[in-house]
Amino acid sequence: MYCALFLNSFRHVALKKKVFAYSFRHSTAMSTFLINQPKYSWLKELGLKEENDGVYNGTWSGRGEVITSYCPANNEPIARVRQGSLQDYEETVQKAKEAWKIWADIPAPKRGEIVRQIGDALRKKLKVLGSLVSLEMGKIFVEGVGEVQEYIDICDYAVGLSRMIGGPVLPSERPGHALIEQWNPVGLVGIITAFNFPVAVYGWNNAIALICGNVCLWKGAPTTPLTSIAVTKIVADVLEENKLPGAICSMTCGGADIGTALAKDERVDLVSFTGSTSIGKQVALMVQERFGRQLLELGGNNAIIVFEDADLSLVIPSALFAAVGTAGQRCTTTRRLILHESIHDEVVEKLAKAYKQVRIGDPWDSNTLYGPLHTKQAVEMYKAAVDQAKQQGGTVVCGGKVMDRPGNYVEPTIITGLSHNAPIVHTETFVPILYVLKFKSECEAFAWNNEVKQGLSSSIFTKDMGRVFRWLGPKGSDCGIVNVNIPTSGAEIGGAFGGEKHTGGGRESGSDSWKLYMRRSTCTINYSKDLPLAQGIKFE
């Protein structure tokens, strides 16, 4: 009996130890997620928790793989997301198509009112959502807030546009006839966005697509899923408060399987893809194979050209911001600085001095100007690019090393001495490396700007007005964004954003970009009692 009691007591103690050990491990595992730490409790203001559903189509769900989102500044886990499966994708498309039947019947100005409310809802979460962008993507806090502000601004723009979109009434050559252009929504817009602008690029597409009468299905980057979820929760609340189907703005977190399904799906009337040129090409081929419509925003190997008459007080801060901002991870980042030989050495010296004054630190610290790269893979790309540049004859003037600190930090880097057509100069590496080239003539500089495969953004610094208009003209820059005396980055929402050649040819945001989200019909109406044919043809 005593033996049995001893064994039972021993088993009880052993069981308690086992339960305690499990509880300790479980508690430790939970505490490792940033969202469970008091410092990051603000994440819960965005409706986030330790494990989040990654599919929204009126209800939240997710039956796919569970992934973890990491903070680039320290590589610590923030929270988990259960991605969508192909079954989730199928259900979401069906619900979105049903939601379109309701949304398309709402007058455009009324749709604009919903977009206005989305903008106001974003305003209430401006700083906290900007903090999430900073935490999950890695860009500095002011840039994270600025990105959310961009979504708000495009909502304001879209509200006005909702009362202005339309086609002309054209003069008909036939008596008693009217010739008009009618614009209608395409239907379902699939939006695939990249990690570097996890809020703004969706906003550009979403706000304009909505006022045009479309519904949206968003697949954000797999490495910024929490931002996608937080934004969708804000938008979903507005739709639900107005008793509209949540599937009007659907979302499916996922990887290549979801992206491939979206690109191949004939029910998706427009695919808007933002990302690398290599993946964009694959998407384009899949969409084209089904004769679908596509909007591509791909890479950029952008250049600033500085002439001998340039105001260097503008050049230095412009080059610094454009090359170092977002740690070189903007599609509009300046990657080539093309300097006239007479000012080359002076500019390099001043720019190197400015680089050394850049405040590097945690991206959510308000004093920081430069944060980490987004992933460990990007750090490896940086190291490889620096090595290749050296092998091809380049000299590292500033930076060139991985920083010895937690997170994905590398030194912002300036490399001189390379040929304008060196292979590494013609390669877009999404890291903060600036290649400085030396030119002699205007003709040479313009040619170097245009010789890369991409054609996104470009800029010259000069006081010569004749040169300015040559730069803007048919023999000047071949890019979609052509600037004078400002950097290559920092585009405003009022203009059309996009580029030529391997940048994809798409246009988003302002100007007449709305036309890409609609289909045009040329309509002839005969209000007479006769039937005249065009071109005076008689068929009697």
XYZ file of C-alpha atoms in Angstrom:
540
model
C 0.000 0.000 0.000
C 2.784 2.401 1.010
C 4.560 1.437 -2.190
C 1.428 2.216 -4.239
C 0.993 5.574 -2.463
C 4.652 6.411 -3.102
C 4.330 5.559 -6.787
C 1.134 7.603 -7.141
C 2.800 10.579 -5.406
C 5.852 10.207 -7.601
C 3.687 10.075 -10.730
C 1.750 13.144 -9.545
C 4.956 15.126 -8.996
C 6.358 13.963 -12.336
C 3.113 14.960 -14.073
C 3.195 18.393 -12.401
C 6.777 18.877 -13.568
C 5.816 17.841 -17.086
C 2.823 20.196 -17.149
C 4.940 23.028 -15.702
C 7.672 22.422 -18.294
C 5.105 22.464 -21.114
C 3.459 25.584 -19.705
C 6.840 27.276 -19.389
C 7.801 26.398 -22.954
C 4.395 27.516 -24.243
C 4.604 30.773 -22.279
C 8.140 31.365 -23.523
C 7.048 30.678 -27.112
C 4.178 33.142 -26.724
C 6.394 35.812 -25.212
C 8.808 35.601 -28.136
C 6.156 37.136 -30.398
C 6.452 40.891 -30.351
C 2.679 41.287 -30.291
C 2.614 39.728 -26.805
C 5.179 42.174 -25.408
C 3.900 45.361 -23.704
C 6.097 47.534 -25.934
C 4.115 46.401 -28.981
C 0.634 46.219 -27.454
C -0.419 48.956 -29.909
C -0.579 46.261 -32.597
C -3.842 45.102 -31.038
C -5.379 48.510 -31.834
C -5.293 47.320 -35.461
C -7.240 44.154 -34.603
C -4.139 41.955 -34.772
C -3.445 39.003 -32.480
C -0.868 36.243 -32.153
C -2.407 34.157 -34.956
C -4.448 35.944 -37.628
C -6.766 34.763 -40.374
C -5.314 35.667 -43.766
C -8.468 35.555 -45.904
C -11.299 38.070 -46.033
C -14.328 37.881 -48.325
C -17.039 39.200 -46.034
C -15.904 36.851 -43.284
C -12.432 36.081 -41.938
C -10.897 32.640 -42.425
C -7.825 30.837 -43.693
C -7.116 27.167 -44.315
C -3.608 27.375 -45.728
C -0.115 27.300 -44.283
C 0.634 29.194 -41.072
C 3.520 31.608 -41.594
C 5.361 33.950 -39.247
C 5.988 37.613 -39.961
C 9.377 38.899 -38.777
C 10.670 42.364 -37.910
C 13.613 43.268 -40.188
C 15.207 45.452 -37.512
C 15.876 42.491 -35.198
C 14.568 39.394 -37.038
C 12.224 38.655 -34.138
C 8.766 37.190 -34.863
C 5.886 39.666 -34.731
C 2.871 37.364 -35.131
C 1.544 34.502 -37.248
C -0.846 34.426 -40.200
C -2.839 31.517 -41.564
C -2.681 32.012 -45.316
C -5.377 31.184 -47.811
C -5.627 27.867 -49.621
C -6.683 27.450 -53.240
C -10.126 26.513 -51.905
C -10.215 29.803 -49.996
C -9.189 31.612 -53.185
C -12.005 29.968 -55.165
C -14.629 30.893 -52.581
C -13.313 34.449 -52.424
C -13.498 34.952 -56.191
C -17.071 33.669 -56.231
C -18.098 36.033 -53.438
C -16.315 38.957 -55.091
C -18.126 38.369 -58.382
C -21.443 38.303 -56.536
C -20.546 41.490 -54.670
C -19.787 43.224 -57.977
C -23.431 42.852 -59.020
C -24.389 45.104 -56.111
C -21.441 47.508 -56.291
C -21.723 48.166 -60.044
C -25.327 49.355 -59.618
C -24.350 52.049 -57.133
C -23.841 55.461 -58.844
C -20.209 56.552 -59.107
C -20.578 59.559 -56.736
C -22.119 57.248 -54.115
C -19.177 54.898 -54.558
C -16.973 57.937 -54.040
C -18.689 58.556 -50.712
C -17.652 55.067 -49.543
C -14.078 55.769 -50.619
C -14.213 59.056 -48.690
C -15.174 57.104 -45.576
C -12.280 54.693 -46.170
C -9.925 57.673 -46.273
C -11.368 59.020 -43.017
C -11.037 55.608 -41.342
C -7.382 55.483 -42.402
C -6.827 58.975 -40.942
C -7.901 57.685 -37.529
C -5.291 54.925 -37.737
C -2.591 56.961 -39.518
C 0.200 56.714 -36.967
C -0.515 53.253 -35.635
C -0.755 51.797 -39.153
C 2.391 53.688 -40.131
C 4.096 52.120 -37.107
C 3.111 48.663 -38.335
C 4.576 49.388 -41.785
C 7.783 50.468 -40.079
C 7.862 47.377 -37.851
C 7.030 44.788 -40.518
C 8.578 46.263 -43.677
C 11.517 48.044 -42.041
C 11.196 51.564 -43.467
C 11.600 54.458 -41.059
C 8.559 55.670 -39.141
C 8.039 58.906 -41.084
C 8.059 56.946 -44.346
C 5.601 54.412 -42.912
C 3.216 57.205 -41.928
C 3.802 58.880 -45.298
C 2.796 55.712 -47.071
C -0.528 55.552 -45.237
C -0.986 59.253 -46.003
C -0.566 58.385 -49.678
C -3.550 56.012 -49.467
C -5.546 58.766 -47.742
C -4.571 61.271 -50.451
C -5.581 58.955 -53.279
C -8.943 58.426 -51.547
C -9.467 62.206 -51.571
C -8.457 62.317 -55.229
C -10.789 59.434 -56.107
C -13.769 61.094 -54.410
C -13.508 64.050 -56.804
C -12.815 61.752 -59.722
C -16.043 59.845 -59.027
C -17.968 62.886 -60.305
C -15.737 63.444 -63.342
C -15.043 60.145 -65.099
C -16.689 59.752 -68.459
C -16.225 59.937 -72.187
C -16.827 62.626 -74.793
C -19.747 63.188 -77.125
C -18.140 63.131 -80.578
C -19.446 64.746 -83.774
C -21.070 62.199 -86.069
C -20.750 62.500 -89.847
C -24.274 61.127 -90.212
C -27.323 63.378 -89.709
C -29.612 62.403 -86.865
C -26.891 60.381 -85.139
C -25.003 60.770 -81.854
C -21.541 59.321 -81.256
C -20.496 58.887 -77.630
C -17.918 57.056 -75.520
C -19.295 54.982 -72.661
C -16.976 53.827 -69.870
C -17.911 50.839 -67.703
C -16.058 48.965 -64.952
C -14.022 45.932 -65.970
C -15.390 43.928 -63.019
C -12.945 42.160 -60.709
C -9.489 43.695 -60.233
C -6.799 41.401 -58.843
C -4.108 43.418 -57.031
C -0.725 41.847 -56.278
C 1.553 44.164 -54.311
C 5.196 44.103 -53.176
C 6.797 44.303 -49.733
C 8.358 47.755 -50.162
C 5.061 49.675 -50.303
C 2.600 47.351 -48.554
C -0.074 50.050 -48.129
C 0.299 52.771 -50.775
C 0.328 50.635 -53.921
C -2.818 48.814 -52.831
C -4.356 52.204 -52.074
C -3.564 53.559 -55.546
C -5.331 50.600 -57.119
C -8.116 50.146 -54.610
C -9.421 53.726 -54.443
C -9.466 54.247 -58.218
C -10.825 50.767 -58.970
C -13.678 51.260 -56.492
C -14.975 54.563 -57.826
C -14.832 53.071 -61.338
C -17.285 50.387 -60.176
C -14.932 47.443 -59.710
C -14.448 45.049 -56.828
C -10.945 44.129 -55.644
C -9.094 40.980 -54.631
C -5.772 41.744 -52.939
C -2.782 39.464 -52.553
C -0.140 41.327 -50.598
C 3.494 40.321 -50.238
C 4.017 37.116 -48.201
C 6.505 38.962 -45.966
C 4.122 41.802 -44.988
C 0.861 39.921 -44.282
C 0.048 41.757 -41.048
C -0.074 45.065 -42.906
C -2.427 43.552 -45.499
C -4.698 42.261 -42.737
C -4.688 45.538 -40.792
C -5.551 47.599 -43.896
C -8.297 45.169 -44.901
C -9.842 45.330 -41.429
C -10.088 49.114 -41.715
C -11.682 48.927 -45.170
C -13.980 46.047 -44.163
C -15.361 48.028 -41.221
C -16.406 50.832 -43.587
C -18.133 48.425 -45.975
C -19.924 46.610 -43.153
C -21.055 49.874 -41.534
C -22.654 50.801 -44.872
C -24.290 47.355 -45.121
C -22.298 46.519 -48.235
C -20.758 43.111 -49.023
C -17.297 42.838 -47.526
C -16.219 40.901 -50.605
C -16.126 44.217 -52.499
C -12.615 44.487 -51.029
C -11.445 40.902 -50.621
C -8.011 39.703 -49.561
C -6.162 36.398 -49.716
C -2.729 36.117 -48.122
C -0.626 33.497 -49.823
C 2.372 32.588 -51.890
C 3.042 31.755 -55.505
C 0.100 29.338 -55.708
C -2.413 32.129 -55.034
C -0.598 34.534 -57.363
C -0.542 31.975 -60.177
C -4.224 31.154 -59.720
C -5.099 34.847 -59.856
C -3.027 35.473 -62.993
C -4.545 32.512 -64.836
C -8.133 33.104 -63.739
C -10.364 34.361 -66.570
C -12.810 35.705 -63.986
C -10.195 38.277 -62.930
C -10.764 41.072 -65.422
C -7.632 43.097 -64.629
C -4.432 41.947 -62.932
C -2.418 44.782 -61.384
C 1.024 43.471 -60.459
C 3.774 45.347 -58.638
C 7.076 43.562 -58.139
C 10.266 42.427 -59.809
C 10.716 42.356 -63.574
C 11.391 38.611 -63.554
C 8.169 37.690 -61.720
C 6.257 40.364 -63.622
C 7.230 38.734 -66.886
C 5.833 35.405 -65.686
C 2.591 37.080 -64.593
C 2.320 38.943 -67.896
C 2.669 35.746 -69.915
C 0.000 33.971 -67.861
C -2.437 36.868 -68.198
C -1.705 37.350 -71.904
C -2.230 33.649 -72.580
C -5.888 34.121 -71.657
C -6.043 37.553 -73.381
C -6.558 39.218 -70.016
C -5.857 42.808 -69.116
C -2.762 43.644 -67.064
C -1.182 46.609 -65.324
C 2.517 46.088 -64.576
C 4.673 48.169 -62.226
C 8.091 46.515 -62.258
C 11.727 47.449 -61.676
C 13.690 50.638 -62.200
C 17.402 51.298 -62.729
C 17.034 55.011 -62.207
C 19.608 57.707 -62.883
C 20.271 61.284 -61.795
C 22.368 63.264 -64.288
C 24.223 66.275 -62.867
C 25.551 68.885 -65.304
C 28.344 71.347 -64.656
C 25.887 74.227 -64.090
C 23.826 72.381 -61.481
C 23.043 73.816 -58.065
C 24.956 71.413 -55.812
C 22.988 72.559 -52.769
C 20.057 70.760 -54.400
C 22.037 67.842 -55.809
C 23.553 66.502 -52.571
C 20.340 66.187 -50.490
C 18.436 64.927 -53.547
C 20.933 62.165 -54.295
C 21.153 61.276 -50.606
C 17.378 60.912 -50.186
C 16.863 59.104 -53.480
C 19.697 56.601 -52.956
C 19.480 56.012 -49.195
C 15.755 56.467 -48.497
C 13.917 53.227 -47.652
C 17.408 51.643 -47.575
C 17.474 51.631 -51.376
C 14.286 49.551 -51.635
C 12.068 51.875 -53.659
C 11.391 51.103 -57.302
C 12.293 54.782 -57.878
C 15.553 54.630 -55.878
C 18.489 56.318 -57.604
C 20.962 53.580 -58.498
C 23.147 55.525 -60.955
C 24.553 59.012 -60.361
C 25.917 60.323 -63.669
C 28.204 63.323 -63.030
C 29.867 65.733 -65.437
C 33.623 65.211 -65.284
C 34.249 68.797 -64.121
C 32.274 68.337 -60.869
C 32.657 64.587 -60.336
C 35.228 64.669 -57.530
C 33.560 67.541 -55.663
C 30.140 65.867 -55.680
C 31.548 62.484 -54.604
C 33.423 64.107 -51.713
C 30.381 66.050 -50.487
C 28.034 63.095 -50.922
C 30.354 60.722 -49.038
C 30.462 63.227 -46.176
C 26.641 63.383 -46.173
C 26.407 59.570 -46.168
C 28.488 59.429 -42.992
C 26.010 61.701 -41.236
C 22.983 59.479 -41.932
C 21.437 58.375 -38.631
C 21.079 54.589 -38.649
C 18.880 52.823 -36.128
C 15.535 51.262 -35.274
C 13.082 52.322 -37.976
C 10.365 53.311 -35.488
C 12.731 55.715 -33.691
C 11.782 59.207 -34.881
C 15.449 60.218 -35.121
C 16.359 57.412 -37.526
C 16.851 58.190 -41.229
C 17.973 54.757 -42.377
C 16.679 51.357 -41.352
C 17.307 47.727 -42.275
C 16.875 45.766 -45.461
C 13.657 43.771 -45.519
C 15.103 40.239 -45.437
C 18.262 38.277 -44.816
C 18.230 37.354 -48.513
C 18.508 41.043 -49.376
C 21.644 41.266 -47.222
C 23.185 38.448 -49.278
C 22.235 40.274 -52.494
C 23.967 43.381 -51.162
C 27.171 41.494 -50.372
C 27.188 39.825 -53.801
C 26.652 43.153 -55.590
C 29.515 44.839 -53.736
C 31.823 41.933 -54.596
C 30.805 42.020 -58.273
C 31.316 45.784 -58.442
C 34.850 45.412 -57.088
C 35.607 42.605 -59.544
C 34.407 44.785 -62.431
C 36.721 47.665 -61.508
C 34.712 49.644 -58.961
C 36.082 51.412 -55.896
C 34.062 51.536 -52.681
C 34.180 55.161 -51.528
C 31.706 54.792 -48.697
C 30.097 51.794 -46.976
C 30.340 48.349 -48.517
C 29.899 46.241 -45.382
C 27.214 44.411 -43.430
C 26.718 46.087 -40.063
C 27.463 44.203 -36.856
C 24.127 44.610 -35.097
C 20.833 42.697 -34.844
C 18.622 42.821 -37.920
C 19.303 43.163 -41.630
C 21.476 46.268 -41.600
C 24.032 47.127 -44.270
C 26.029 50.289 -44.820
C 24.708 52.686 -47.490
C 27.312 52.445 -50.218
C 28.878 54.621 -52.928
C 30.955 52.959 -55.662
C 32.959 54.874 -58.283
C 35.199 53.937 -61.207
C 32.872 51.580 -63.050
C 32.127 51.741 -66.755
C 28.647 52.971 -67.657
C 27.930 49.595 -69.271
C 29.439 47.360 -66.568
C 27.124 44.369 -65.967
C 26.555 45.257 -62.318
C 25.603 48.846 -63.248
C 22.955 47.457 -65.588
C 21.595 45.148 -62.864
C 18.861 46.457 -60.590
C 19.857 45.317 -57.106
C 17.214 46.289 -54.547
C 19.751 47.547 -51.982
C 21.382 50.908 -51.066
C 24.276 50.881 -53.550
C 24.892 53.979 -55.679
C 27.114 53.668 -58.780
C 28.750 56.983 -59.683
C 29.664 57.458 -63.356
C 31.619 60.244 -65.100
C 30.426 61.751 -68.428
C 31.685 64.388 -70.865
C 28.732 65.475 -73.042
C 24.963 65.862 -72.873
C 24.484 63.356 -75.686
C 26.561 60.789 -73.801
C 24.676 61.326 -70.523
C 21.240 61.012 -72.132
C 22.322 57.835 -73.911
C 23.587 56.298 -70.660
C 20.307 57.099 -68.943
C 18.379 55.245 -71.647
C 20.668 52.247 -72.226
C 19.381 50.155 -69.291
C 16.430 47.811 -69.792
C 14.135 49.548 -67.321
C 12.490 52.902 -67.883
C 10.858 54.055 -64.665
C 12.299 57.297 -63.259
C 15.017 59.759 -64.249
C 16.214 63.240 -63.369
C 18.666 65.938 -64.455
C 20.083 68.855 -62.503
C 20.795 71.882 -64.662
C 19.941 75.583 -65.151
C 20.016 75.365 -68.955
C 16.405 75.660 -70.154
C 17.261 74.430 -73.633
C 18.714 71.264 -72.096
C 15.607 70.869 -69.926
C 13.327 70.740 -72.964
C 15.682 68.443 -74.857
C 15.547 66.146 -71.821
C 11.739 66.214 -71.851
C 11.561 65.750 -75.626
C 11.667 62.730 -77.970
C 15.466 62.389 -77.793
C 15.638 62.870 -74.037
C 14.715 60.465 -71.265
C 12.763 57.359 -72.271
C 11.306 56.899 -68.771
C 7.749 57.223 -67.514
C 8.882 59.736 -64.877
C 11.144 62.528 -66.164
C 12.241 65.071 -63.549
C 14.277 68.267 -63.448
C 16.125 69.496 -60.340
C 14.381 67.001 -58.031
C 15.214 63.375 -57.132
C 13.978 60.266 -58.952
C 11.810 59.249 -55.986
C 8.923 60.951 -54.226
C 6.216 60.958 -56.933
C 2.951 62.828 -56.268
C -0.405 61.041 -56.522
C -1.849 63.554 -59.014
C 0.306 62.317 -61.880
C 0.266 58.922 -63.551
C 2.885 56.651 -61.984
C 4.687 54.017 -64.062
C 7.402 53.349 -66.590
C 8.389 52.001 -69.968
C 10.330 48.998 -71.335
C 11.033 46.349 -68.669
C 9.222 48.489 -66.096
C 6.052 47.167 -67.671
C 4.226 50.116 -69.235
C 1.468 50.319 -66.613
C 0.164 53.534 -65.059
C -1.408 53.938 -61.620
C -2.641 56.743 -59.394
C -3.474 60.086 -61.031
C -4.049 61.721 -64.440
C -6.095 59.384 -66.674
C -4.861 56.140 -65.059
C -8.503 55.419 -64.182
C -9.047 54.358 -67.792
C -7.064 51.168 -67.178
C -9.726 50.092 -64.662
C -12.588 50.528 -67.135
C -13.609 49.284 -70.549
C -14.524 51.727 -73.294
C -17.423 51.350 -75.705
C -17.933 53.576 -78.726
C -21.695 54.000 -79.073
C -23.594 55.273 -82.111
C -27.233 56.225 -81.568
C -29.571 56.813 -84.497
C -32.399 59.118 -83.447
C -33.586 59.807 -87.004
C -35.938 57.853 -89.266
C -33.242 57.277 -91.891
C -30.388 54.775 -92.109
C -27.373 56.500 -93.698
C -24.112 54.501 -93.735
C -20.711 55.858 -92.807
C -18.276 57.000 -95.493
C -21.291 57.714 -97.763
C -21.652 54.040 -98.742
C -24.853 53.120 -100.597
C -26.102 49.564 -100.092
C -29.478 49.406 -101.853
